Coordinates of C-alpha atoms in Angstrom, one line a residue:
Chain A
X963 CA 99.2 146.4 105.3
X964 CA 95.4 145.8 104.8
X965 CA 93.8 142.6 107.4
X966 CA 94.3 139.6 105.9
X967 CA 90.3 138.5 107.2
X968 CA 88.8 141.1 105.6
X969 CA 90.4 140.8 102.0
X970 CA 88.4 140.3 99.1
X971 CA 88.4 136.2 98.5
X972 CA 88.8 136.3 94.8
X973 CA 91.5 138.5 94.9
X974 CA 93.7 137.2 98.7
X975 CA 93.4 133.5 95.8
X976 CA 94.7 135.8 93.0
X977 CA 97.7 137.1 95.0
X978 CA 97.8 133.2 96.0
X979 CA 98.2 131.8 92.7
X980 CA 99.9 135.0 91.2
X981 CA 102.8 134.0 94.3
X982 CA 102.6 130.2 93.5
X983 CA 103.0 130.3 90.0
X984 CA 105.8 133.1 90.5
X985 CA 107.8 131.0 93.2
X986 CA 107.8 127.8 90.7
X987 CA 105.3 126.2 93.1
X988 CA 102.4 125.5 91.1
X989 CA 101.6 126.8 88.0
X990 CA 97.6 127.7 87.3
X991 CA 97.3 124.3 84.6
X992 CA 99.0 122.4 87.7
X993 CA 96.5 124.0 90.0
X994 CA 93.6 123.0 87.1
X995 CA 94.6 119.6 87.2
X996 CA 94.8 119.2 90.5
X997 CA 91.2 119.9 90.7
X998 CA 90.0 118.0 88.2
X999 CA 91.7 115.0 89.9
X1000 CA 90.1 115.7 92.9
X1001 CA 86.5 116.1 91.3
X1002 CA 87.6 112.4 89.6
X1003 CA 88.0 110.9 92.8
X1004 CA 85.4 109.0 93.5
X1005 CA 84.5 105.2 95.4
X1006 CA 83.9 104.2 91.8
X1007 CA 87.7 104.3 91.1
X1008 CA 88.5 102.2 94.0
X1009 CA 85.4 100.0 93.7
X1010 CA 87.2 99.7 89.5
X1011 CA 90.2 98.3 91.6
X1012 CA 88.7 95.7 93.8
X1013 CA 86.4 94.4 90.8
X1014 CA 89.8 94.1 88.5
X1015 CA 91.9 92.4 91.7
X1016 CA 88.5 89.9 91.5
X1017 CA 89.3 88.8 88.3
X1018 CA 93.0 89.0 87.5
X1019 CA 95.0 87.3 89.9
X1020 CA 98.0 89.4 88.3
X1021 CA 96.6 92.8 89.0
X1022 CA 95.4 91.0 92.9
X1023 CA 98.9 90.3 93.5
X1024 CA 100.2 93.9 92.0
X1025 CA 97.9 95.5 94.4
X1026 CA 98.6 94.2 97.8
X1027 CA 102.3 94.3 96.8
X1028 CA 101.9 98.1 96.1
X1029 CA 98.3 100.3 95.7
X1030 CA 99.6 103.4 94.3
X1031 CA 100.8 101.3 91.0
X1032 CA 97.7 99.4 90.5
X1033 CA 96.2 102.6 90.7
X1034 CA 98.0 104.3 88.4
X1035 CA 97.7 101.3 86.0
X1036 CA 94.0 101.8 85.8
X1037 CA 94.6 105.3 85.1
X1038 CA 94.1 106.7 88.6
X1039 CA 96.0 110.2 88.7
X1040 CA 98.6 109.3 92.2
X1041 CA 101.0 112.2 91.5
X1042 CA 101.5 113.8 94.6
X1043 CA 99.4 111.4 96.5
X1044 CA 100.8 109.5 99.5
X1045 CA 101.8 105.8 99.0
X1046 CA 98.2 103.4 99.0
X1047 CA 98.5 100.4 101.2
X1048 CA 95.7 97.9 100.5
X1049 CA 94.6 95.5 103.3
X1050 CA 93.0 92.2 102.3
X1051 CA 89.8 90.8 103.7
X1052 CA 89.9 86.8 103.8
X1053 CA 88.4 83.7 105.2
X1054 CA 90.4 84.3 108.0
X1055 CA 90.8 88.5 108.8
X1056 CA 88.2 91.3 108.4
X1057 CA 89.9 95.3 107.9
X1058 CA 88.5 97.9 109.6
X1059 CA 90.5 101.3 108.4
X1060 CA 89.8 104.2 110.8
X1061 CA 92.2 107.2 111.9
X1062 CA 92.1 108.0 115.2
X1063 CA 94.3 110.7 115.3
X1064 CA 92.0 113.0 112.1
X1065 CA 90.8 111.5 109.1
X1066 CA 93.3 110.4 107.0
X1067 CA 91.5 108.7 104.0
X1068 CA 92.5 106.8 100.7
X1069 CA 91.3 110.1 98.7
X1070 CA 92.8 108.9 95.3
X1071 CA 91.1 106.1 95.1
X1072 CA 88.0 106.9 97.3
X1073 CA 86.8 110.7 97.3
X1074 CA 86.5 112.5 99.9
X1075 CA 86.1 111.1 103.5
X1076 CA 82.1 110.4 104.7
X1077 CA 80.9 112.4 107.5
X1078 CA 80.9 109.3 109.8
X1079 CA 84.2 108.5 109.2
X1080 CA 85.6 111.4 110.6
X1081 CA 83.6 111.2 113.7
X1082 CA 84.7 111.3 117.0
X1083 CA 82.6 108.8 117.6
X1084 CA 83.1 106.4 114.8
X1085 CA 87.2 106.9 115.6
X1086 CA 87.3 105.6 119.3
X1087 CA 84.9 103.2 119.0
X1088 CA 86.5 101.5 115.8
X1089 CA 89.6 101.1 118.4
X1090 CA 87.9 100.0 121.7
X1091 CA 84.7 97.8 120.0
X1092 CA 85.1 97.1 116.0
X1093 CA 82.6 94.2 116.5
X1094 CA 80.3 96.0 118.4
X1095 CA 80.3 99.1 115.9
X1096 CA 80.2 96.5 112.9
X1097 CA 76.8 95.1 114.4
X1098 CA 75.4 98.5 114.2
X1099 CA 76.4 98.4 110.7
X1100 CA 74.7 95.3 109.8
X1101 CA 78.2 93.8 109.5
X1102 CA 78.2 89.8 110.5
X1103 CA 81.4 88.8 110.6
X1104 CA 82.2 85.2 112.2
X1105 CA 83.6 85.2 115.9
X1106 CA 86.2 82.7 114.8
X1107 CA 87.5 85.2 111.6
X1108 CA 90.2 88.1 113.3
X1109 CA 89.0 91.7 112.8
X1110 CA 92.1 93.7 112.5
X1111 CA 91.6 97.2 112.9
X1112 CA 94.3 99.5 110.5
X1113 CA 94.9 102.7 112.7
X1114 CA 96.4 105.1 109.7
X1115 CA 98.3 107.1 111.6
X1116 CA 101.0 108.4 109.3
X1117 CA 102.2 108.4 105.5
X1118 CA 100.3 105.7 104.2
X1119 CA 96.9 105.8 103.1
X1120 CA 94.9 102.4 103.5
X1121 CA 91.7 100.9 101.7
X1122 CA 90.4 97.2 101.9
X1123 CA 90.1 94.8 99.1
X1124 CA 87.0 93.0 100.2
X1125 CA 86.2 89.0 100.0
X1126 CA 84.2 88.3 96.5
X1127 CA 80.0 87.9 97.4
X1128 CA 79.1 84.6 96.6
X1129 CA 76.5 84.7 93.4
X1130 CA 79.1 86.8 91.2
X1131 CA 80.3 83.9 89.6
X1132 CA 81.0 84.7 85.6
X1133 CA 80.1 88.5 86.1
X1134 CA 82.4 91.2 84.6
X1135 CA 84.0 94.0 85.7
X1136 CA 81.8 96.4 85.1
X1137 CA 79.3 93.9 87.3
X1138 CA 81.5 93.7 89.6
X1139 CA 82.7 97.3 90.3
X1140 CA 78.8 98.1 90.7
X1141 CA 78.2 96.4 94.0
X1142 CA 81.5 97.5 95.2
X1143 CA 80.7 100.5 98.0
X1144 CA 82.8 103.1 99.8
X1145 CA 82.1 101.2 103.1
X1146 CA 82.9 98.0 101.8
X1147 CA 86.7 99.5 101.2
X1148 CA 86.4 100.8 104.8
X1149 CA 85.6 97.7 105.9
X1150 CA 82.7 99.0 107.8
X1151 CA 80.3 96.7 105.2
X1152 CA 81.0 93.7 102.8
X1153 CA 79.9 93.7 98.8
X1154 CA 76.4 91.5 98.7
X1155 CA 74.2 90.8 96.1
Chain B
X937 CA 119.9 99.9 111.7
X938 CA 115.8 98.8 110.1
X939 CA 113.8 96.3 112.7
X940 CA 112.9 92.8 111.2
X941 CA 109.4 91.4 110.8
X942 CA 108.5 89.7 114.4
X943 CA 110.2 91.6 116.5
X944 CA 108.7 92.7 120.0
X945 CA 109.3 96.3 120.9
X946 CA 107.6 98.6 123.3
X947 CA 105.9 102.0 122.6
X948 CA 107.7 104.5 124.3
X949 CA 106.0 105.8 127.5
X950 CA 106.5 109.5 126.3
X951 CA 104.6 112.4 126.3
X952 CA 105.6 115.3 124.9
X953 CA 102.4 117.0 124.2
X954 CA 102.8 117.8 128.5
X955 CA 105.7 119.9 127.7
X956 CA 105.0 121.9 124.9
X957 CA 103.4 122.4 121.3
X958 CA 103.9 119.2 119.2
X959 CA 102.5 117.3 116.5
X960 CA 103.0 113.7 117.0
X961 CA 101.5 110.7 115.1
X962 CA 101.6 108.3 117.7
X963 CA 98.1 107.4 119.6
X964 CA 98.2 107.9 123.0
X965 CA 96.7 104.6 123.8
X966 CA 99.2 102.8 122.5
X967 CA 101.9 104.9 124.3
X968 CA 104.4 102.0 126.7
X969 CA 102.0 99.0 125.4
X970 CA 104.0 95.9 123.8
X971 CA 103.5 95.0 119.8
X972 CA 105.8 93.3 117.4
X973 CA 107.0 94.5 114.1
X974 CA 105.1 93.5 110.8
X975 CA 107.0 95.5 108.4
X976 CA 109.4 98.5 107.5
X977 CA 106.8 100.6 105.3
X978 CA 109.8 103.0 104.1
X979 CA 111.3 106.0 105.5
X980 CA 109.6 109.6 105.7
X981 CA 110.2 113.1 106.9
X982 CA 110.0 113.1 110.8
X983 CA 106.0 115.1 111.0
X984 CA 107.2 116.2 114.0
X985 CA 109.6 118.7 112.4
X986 CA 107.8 118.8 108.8
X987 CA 104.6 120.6 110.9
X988 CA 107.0 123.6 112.2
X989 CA 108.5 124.0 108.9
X990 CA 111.4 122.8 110.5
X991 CA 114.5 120.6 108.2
X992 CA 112.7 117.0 108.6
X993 CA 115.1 114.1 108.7
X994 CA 113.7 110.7 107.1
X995 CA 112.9 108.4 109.7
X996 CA 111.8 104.5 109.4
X997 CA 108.2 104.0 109.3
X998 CA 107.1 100.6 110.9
X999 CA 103.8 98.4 110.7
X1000 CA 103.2 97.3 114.3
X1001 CA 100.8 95.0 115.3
X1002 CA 99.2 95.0 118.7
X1003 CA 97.1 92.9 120.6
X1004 CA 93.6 94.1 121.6
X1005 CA 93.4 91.7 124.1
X1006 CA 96.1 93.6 126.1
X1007 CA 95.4 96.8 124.8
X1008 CA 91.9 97.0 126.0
X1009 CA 90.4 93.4 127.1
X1010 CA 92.0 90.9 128.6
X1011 CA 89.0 88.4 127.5
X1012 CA 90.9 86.0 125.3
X1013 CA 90.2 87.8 121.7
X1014 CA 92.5 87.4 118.9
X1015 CA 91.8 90.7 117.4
X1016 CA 94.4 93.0 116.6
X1017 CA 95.4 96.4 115.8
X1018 CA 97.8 97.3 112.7
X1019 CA 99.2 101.0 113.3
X1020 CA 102.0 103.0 111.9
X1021 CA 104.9 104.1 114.2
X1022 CA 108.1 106.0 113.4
X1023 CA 110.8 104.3 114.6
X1024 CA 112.2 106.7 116.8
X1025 CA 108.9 105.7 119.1
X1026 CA 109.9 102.3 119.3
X1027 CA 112.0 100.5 121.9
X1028 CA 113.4 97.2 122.9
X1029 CA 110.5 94.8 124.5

């Protein structure tokens, strides 16, 4: 039996996908489309979220209740995905989203993870100092408003719906989802304009 | 039996990780530290069994909220943590 380390690449993925397809576990246009929806996944999809829940109380209320459906109502591929949780910024709470224990992220709807977010750093001091690691973020938030920090330790996958910016009044979606930024979901930033 | 919304429980004070290879989603700092239930998020494969491949039984996933005031401060703040916690973690305040 030949070293696993040393195999070709193309052909130890061959024998992969040859086995995968073979065992009924994914077939190669499974595999495909997988990619592809991982390549789609972008901030932009979730930012197409927060700018809908802005100006349809309906879909608002459909995604705090449940994020993988509003997703998936704006076309958002889920399958496969684990369940989204949104967290709602208001007058009253600020989300931070951080996970201590690796990097779990809301993929689907965001892309792939920033660099700071999995940081050792950024994932102890979210926990022990939020406000201090918001203030190095340029992020105000009020003394009196609660920050509540979402530790995502397990199945779920959590993203923020931020507050509305002031000065948006009238704007579209399309406006909208264009000042909506991957940090802004974190919870590390809030949408200006 | 699935905990209601409100309430208090305890973290258990338990640490496996000293007596041999786990995987465990529970922090450490919030192992033996007091919180109260905000909701039943549904029930998944115990990780701790799904990571060695082992039959994973569903267990109830929990919400927990805990203060950061007694976590870390003791200052008065009104902040909070939200975390998820298998059940099985969880035990009477």
């Amino acid at each position: 039996m030949s070293n696993i380390l040393e195999t070709d690449g193309e052909r130890l993925l061959q024998a992969v996908l040859g086995l995968l397809a073979k065992k009924g576990i994914a077939s190669p246009l499974d595999i495909q489309a997988q990619i592809a929806s991982t390549d789609n996944a972008t901030p932009g999809q979730g930012a197409r979220m927060v700018a809908k829940a802005w100006t349809d109380p309906d879909y608002c209320a459909l995604m705090l209740a449940d994020g993988t459906k509003a997703a998936e109502a704006l076309d958002i591929p889920m399958r496969g995905m684990p369940p989204l949780g949104v967290m709602e910024n208001t007058a009253a709470i600020h989300n931070l989203i951080v996970c201590t224990l690796c990097s779990c992220y809301p993929r689907a709807v965001l892309g792939y993870p920033p660099f700071w977010y999995k940081s050792a750093a950024y994932r102890a001091r979210a926990v022990r100092d939020p406000r201090g690691l918001l203030e190095e973020w340029k992020t105000v938030i009020a003394p009196e408003v609660k920050i509540r920090v979402v530790d995502s330790t397990a199945d779920y996958r959590w993203m923020v719906l931020p507050l509305r910016p002031a000065g948006t009044e009238g704007w579209n979606e399309a406006q909208l989802a264009a000042i909506v930024r991957e940090g802004d979901m974190v919870g590390v930033t809030v949408p200006s304009v | 039996m699935i905990l209601a919304p409100g309430t208090a429980i305890r973290v258990k004070d338990d640490w496996p990780e000293a007596k041999g290879p786990v995987h465990i989603r529970t922090p450490h700092y919030l192992r033996g530290r007091p919180g109260t239930i905000v909701r039943h998020l549904g029930d998944f494969p115990n990780p701790e069994d799904l990571a060695f491949a082992r039959p994973a039984a569903k267990r109830p996933l929990y919400h927990v909220a805990f203060s950061k005031d007694v976590l870390f401060d003791g200052q008065g703040t009104t902040d909070e943590l939200l975390v998820e916690i298998f059940g099985h973690w969880l035990e009477a305040a």
